[in-house]
mmCIF file of N, CA and C in Angstrom:
data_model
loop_
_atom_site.group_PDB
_atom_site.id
_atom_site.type_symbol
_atom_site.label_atom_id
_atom_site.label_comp_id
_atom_site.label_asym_id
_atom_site.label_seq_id
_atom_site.Cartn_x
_atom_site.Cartn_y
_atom_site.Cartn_z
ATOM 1 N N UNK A 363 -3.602 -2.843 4.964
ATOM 2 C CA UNK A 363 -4.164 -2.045 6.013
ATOM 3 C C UNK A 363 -3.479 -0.681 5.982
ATOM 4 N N UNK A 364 -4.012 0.845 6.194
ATOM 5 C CA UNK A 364 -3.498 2.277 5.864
ATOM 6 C C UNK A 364 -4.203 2.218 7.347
ATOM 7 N N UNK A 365 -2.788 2.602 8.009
ATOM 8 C CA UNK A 365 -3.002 3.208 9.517
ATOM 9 C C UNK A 365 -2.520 4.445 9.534
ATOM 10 N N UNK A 366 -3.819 5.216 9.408
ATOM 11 C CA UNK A 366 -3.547 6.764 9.450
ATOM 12 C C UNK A 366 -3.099 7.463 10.782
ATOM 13 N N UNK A 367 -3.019 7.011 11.467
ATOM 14 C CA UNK A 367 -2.574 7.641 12.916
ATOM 15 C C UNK A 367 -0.744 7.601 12.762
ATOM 16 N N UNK A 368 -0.354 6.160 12.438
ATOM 17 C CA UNK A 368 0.814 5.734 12.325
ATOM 18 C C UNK A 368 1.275 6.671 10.665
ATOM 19 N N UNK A 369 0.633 6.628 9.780
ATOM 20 C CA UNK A 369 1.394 7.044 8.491
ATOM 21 C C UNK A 369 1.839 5.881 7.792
ATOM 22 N N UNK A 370 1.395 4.884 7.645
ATOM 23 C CA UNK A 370 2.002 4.078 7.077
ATOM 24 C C UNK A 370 1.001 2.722 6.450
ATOM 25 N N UNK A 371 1.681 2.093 5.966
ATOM 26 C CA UNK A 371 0.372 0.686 5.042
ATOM 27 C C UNK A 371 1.100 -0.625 5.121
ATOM 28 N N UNK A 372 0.377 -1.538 5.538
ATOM 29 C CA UNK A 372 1.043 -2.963 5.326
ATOM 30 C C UNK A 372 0.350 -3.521 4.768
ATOM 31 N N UNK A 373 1.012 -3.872 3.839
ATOM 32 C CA UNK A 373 0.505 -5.249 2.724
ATOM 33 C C UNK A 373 0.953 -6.558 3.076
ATOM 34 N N UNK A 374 -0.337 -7.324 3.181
ATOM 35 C CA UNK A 374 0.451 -9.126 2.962
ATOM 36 C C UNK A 374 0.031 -9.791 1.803
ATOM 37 N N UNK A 375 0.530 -11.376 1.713
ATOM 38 C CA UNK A 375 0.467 -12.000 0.504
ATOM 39 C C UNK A 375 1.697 -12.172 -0.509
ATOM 40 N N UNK A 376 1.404 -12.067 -1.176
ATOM 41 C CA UNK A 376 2.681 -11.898 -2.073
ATOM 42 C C UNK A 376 2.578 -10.483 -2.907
ATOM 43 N N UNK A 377 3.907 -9.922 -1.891
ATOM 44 C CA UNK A 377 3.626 -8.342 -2.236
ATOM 45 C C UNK A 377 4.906 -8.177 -3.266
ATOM 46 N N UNK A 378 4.332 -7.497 -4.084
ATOM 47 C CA UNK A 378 6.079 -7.312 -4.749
ATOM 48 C C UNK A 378 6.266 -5.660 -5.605
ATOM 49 N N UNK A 379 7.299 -5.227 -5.178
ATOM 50 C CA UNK A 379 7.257 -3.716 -4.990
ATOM 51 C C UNK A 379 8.468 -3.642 -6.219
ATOM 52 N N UNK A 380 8.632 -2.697 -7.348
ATOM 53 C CA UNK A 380 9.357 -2.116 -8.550
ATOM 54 C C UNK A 380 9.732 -1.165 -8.414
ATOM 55 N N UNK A 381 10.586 -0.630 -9.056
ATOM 56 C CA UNK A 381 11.426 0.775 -9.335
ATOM 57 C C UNK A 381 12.467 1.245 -10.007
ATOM 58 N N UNK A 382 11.721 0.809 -11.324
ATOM 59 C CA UNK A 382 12.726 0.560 -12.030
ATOM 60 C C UNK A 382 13.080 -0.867 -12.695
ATOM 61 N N UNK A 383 14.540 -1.029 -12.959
ATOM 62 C CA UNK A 383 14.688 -2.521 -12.420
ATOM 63 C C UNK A 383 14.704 -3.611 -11.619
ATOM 64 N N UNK A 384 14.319 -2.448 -10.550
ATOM 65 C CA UNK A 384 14.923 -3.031 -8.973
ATOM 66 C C UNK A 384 13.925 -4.103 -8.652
ATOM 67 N N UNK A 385 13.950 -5.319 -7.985
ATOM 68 C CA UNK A 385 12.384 -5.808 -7.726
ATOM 69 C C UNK A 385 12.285 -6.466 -6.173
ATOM 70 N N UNK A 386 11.753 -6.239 -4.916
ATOM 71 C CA UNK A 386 11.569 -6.639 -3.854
ATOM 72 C C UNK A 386 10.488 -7.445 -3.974
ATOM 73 N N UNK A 387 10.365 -8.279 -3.466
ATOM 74 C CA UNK A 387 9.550 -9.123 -2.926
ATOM 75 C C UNK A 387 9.206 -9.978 -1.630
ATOM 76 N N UNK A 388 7.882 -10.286 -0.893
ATOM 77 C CA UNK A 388 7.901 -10.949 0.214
ATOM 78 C C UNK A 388 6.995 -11.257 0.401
ATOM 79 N N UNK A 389 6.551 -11.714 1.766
ATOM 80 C CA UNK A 389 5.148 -12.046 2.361
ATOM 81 C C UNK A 389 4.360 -11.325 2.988
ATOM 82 N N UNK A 390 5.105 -10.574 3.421
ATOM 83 C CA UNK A 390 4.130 -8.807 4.247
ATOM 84 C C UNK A 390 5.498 -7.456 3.904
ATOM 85 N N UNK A 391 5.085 -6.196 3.847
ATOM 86 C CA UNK A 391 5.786 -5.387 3.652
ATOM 87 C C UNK A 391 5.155 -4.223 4.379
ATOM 88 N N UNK A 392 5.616 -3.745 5.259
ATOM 89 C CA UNK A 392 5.393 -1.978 5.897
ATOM 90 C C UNK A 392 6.258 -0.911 5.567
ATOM 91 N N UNK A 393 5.544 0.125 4.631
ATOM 92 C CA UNK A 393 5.589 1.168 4.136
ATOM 93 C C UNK A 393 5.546 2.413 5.122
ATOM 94 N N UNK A 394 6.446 3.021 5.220
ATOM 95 C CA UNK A 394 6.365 4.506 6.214
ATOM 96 C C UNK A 394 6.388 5.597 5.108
ATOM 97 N N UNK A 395 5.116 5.885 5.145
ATOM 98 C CA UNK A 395 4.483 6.821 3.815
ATOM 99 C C UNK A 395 5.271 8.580 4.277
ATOM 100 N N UNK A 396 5.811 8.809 5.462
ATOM 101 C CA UNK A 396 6.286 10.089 5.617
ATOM 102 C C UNK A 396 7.804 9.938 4.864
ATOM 103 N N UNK A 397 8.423 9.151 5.390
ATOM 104 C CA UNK A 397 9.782 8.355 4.530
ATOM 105 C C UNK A 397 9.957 7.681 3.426
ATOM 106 N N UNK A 398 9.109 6.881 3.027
ATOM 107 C CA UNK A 398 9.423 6.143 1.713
ATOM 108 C C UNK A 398 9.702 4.512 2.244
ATOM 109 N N UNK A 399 10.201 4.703 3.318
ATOM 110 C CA UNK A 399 11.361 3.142 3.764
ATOM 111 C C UNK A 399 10.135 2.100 3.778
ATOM 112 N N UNK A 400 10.916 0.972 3.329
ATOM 113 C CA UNK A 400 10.031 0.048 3.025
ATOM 114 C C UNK A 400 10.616 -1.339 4.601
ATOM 115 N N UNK A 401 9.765 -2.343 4.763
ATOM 116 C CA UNK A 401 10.321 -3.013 5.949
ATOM 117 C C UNK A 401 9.685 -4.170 5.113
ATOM 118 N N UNK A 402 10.869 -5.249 4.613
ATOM 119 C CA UNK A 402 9.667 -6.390 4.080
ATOM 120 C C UNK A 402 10.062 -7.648 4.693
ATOM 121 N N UNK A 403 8.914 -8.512 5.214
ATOM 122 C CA UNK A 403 9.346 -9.730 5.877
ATOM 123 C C UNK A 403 8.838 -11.104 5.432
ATOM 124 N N UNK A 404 8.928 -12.388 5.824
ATOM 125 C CA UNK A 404 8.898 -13.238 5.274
ATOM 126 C C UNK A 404 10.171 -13.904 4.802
ATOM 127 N N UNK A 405 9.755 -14.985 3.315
ATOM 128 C CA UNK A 405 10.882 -14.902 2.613
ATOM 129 C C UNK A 405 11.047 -13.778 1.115
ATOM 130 N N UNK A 406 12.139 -13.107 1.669
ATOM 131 C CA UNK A 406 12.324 -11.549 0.967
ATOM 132 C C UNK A 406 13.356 -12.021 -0.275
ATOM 133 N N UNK A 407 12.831 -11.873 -1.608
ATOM 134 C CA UNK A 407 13.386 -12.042 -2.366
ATOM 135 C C UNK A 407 13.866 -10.624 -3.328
ATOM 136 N N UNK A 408 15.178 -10.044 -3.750
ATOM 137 C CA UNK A 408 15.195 -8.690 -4.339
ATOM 138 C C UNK A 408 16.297 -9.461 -5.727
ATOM 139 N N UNK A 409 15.841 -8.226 -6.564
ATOM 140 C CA UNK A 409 16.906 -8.306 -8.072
ATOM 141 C C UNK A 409 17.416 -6.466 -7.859
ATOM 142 N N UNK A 410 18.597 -6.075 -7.692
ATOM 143 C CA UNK A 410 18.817 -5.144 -7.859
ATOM 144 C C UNK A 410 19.845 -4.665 -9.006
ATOM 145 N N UNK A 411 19.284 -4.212 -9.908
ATOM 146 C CA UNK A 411 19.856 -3.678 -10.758
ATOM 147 C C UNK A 411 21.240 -2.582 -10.733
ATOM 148 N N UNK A 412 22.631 -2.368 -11.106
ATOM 149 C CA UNK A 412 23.302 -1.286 -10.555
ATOM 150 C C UNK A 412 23.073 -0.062 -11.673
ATOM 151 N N UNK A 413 23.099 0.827 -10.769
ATOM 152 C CA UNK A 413 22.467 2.151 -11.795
ATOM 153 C C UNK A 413 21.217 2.252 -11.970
ATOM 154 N N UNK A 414 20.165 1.924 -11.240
ATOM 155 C CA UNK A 414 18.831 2.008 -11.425
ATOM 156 C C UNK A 414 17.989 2.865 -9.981
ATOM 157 N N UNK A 415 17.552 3.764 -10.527
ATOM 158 C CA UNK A 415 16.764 4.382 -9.085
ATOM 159 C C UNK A 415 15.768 3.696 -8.292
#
């Protein structure tokens, strides 16, 4: 869903977000498209790589 009033998008399902090496994962995730910040809920699974943007 892209709620343009708010600025932002939530995805559900099995969302799983990259960057690199980095890897998040969950069951719903809200995106604040003015910021970048990600909010992910469920069960949140991440691999973070050190040294990776």
């Amino acid at each position: 869903m892209y709620d343009v009033a708010a600025g932002s998008v939530l995805l559900t399902g099995d969302v799983l977000l990259t960057q690199g090496g980095n890897v998040l994962a969950g069951e719903r995730m809200t995106v604040d498209l003015a910021t970048g910040a990600a909010q992910v809920q469920g069960r949140v699974r991440s691999v973070l790589q050190p040294g990776s943007n």
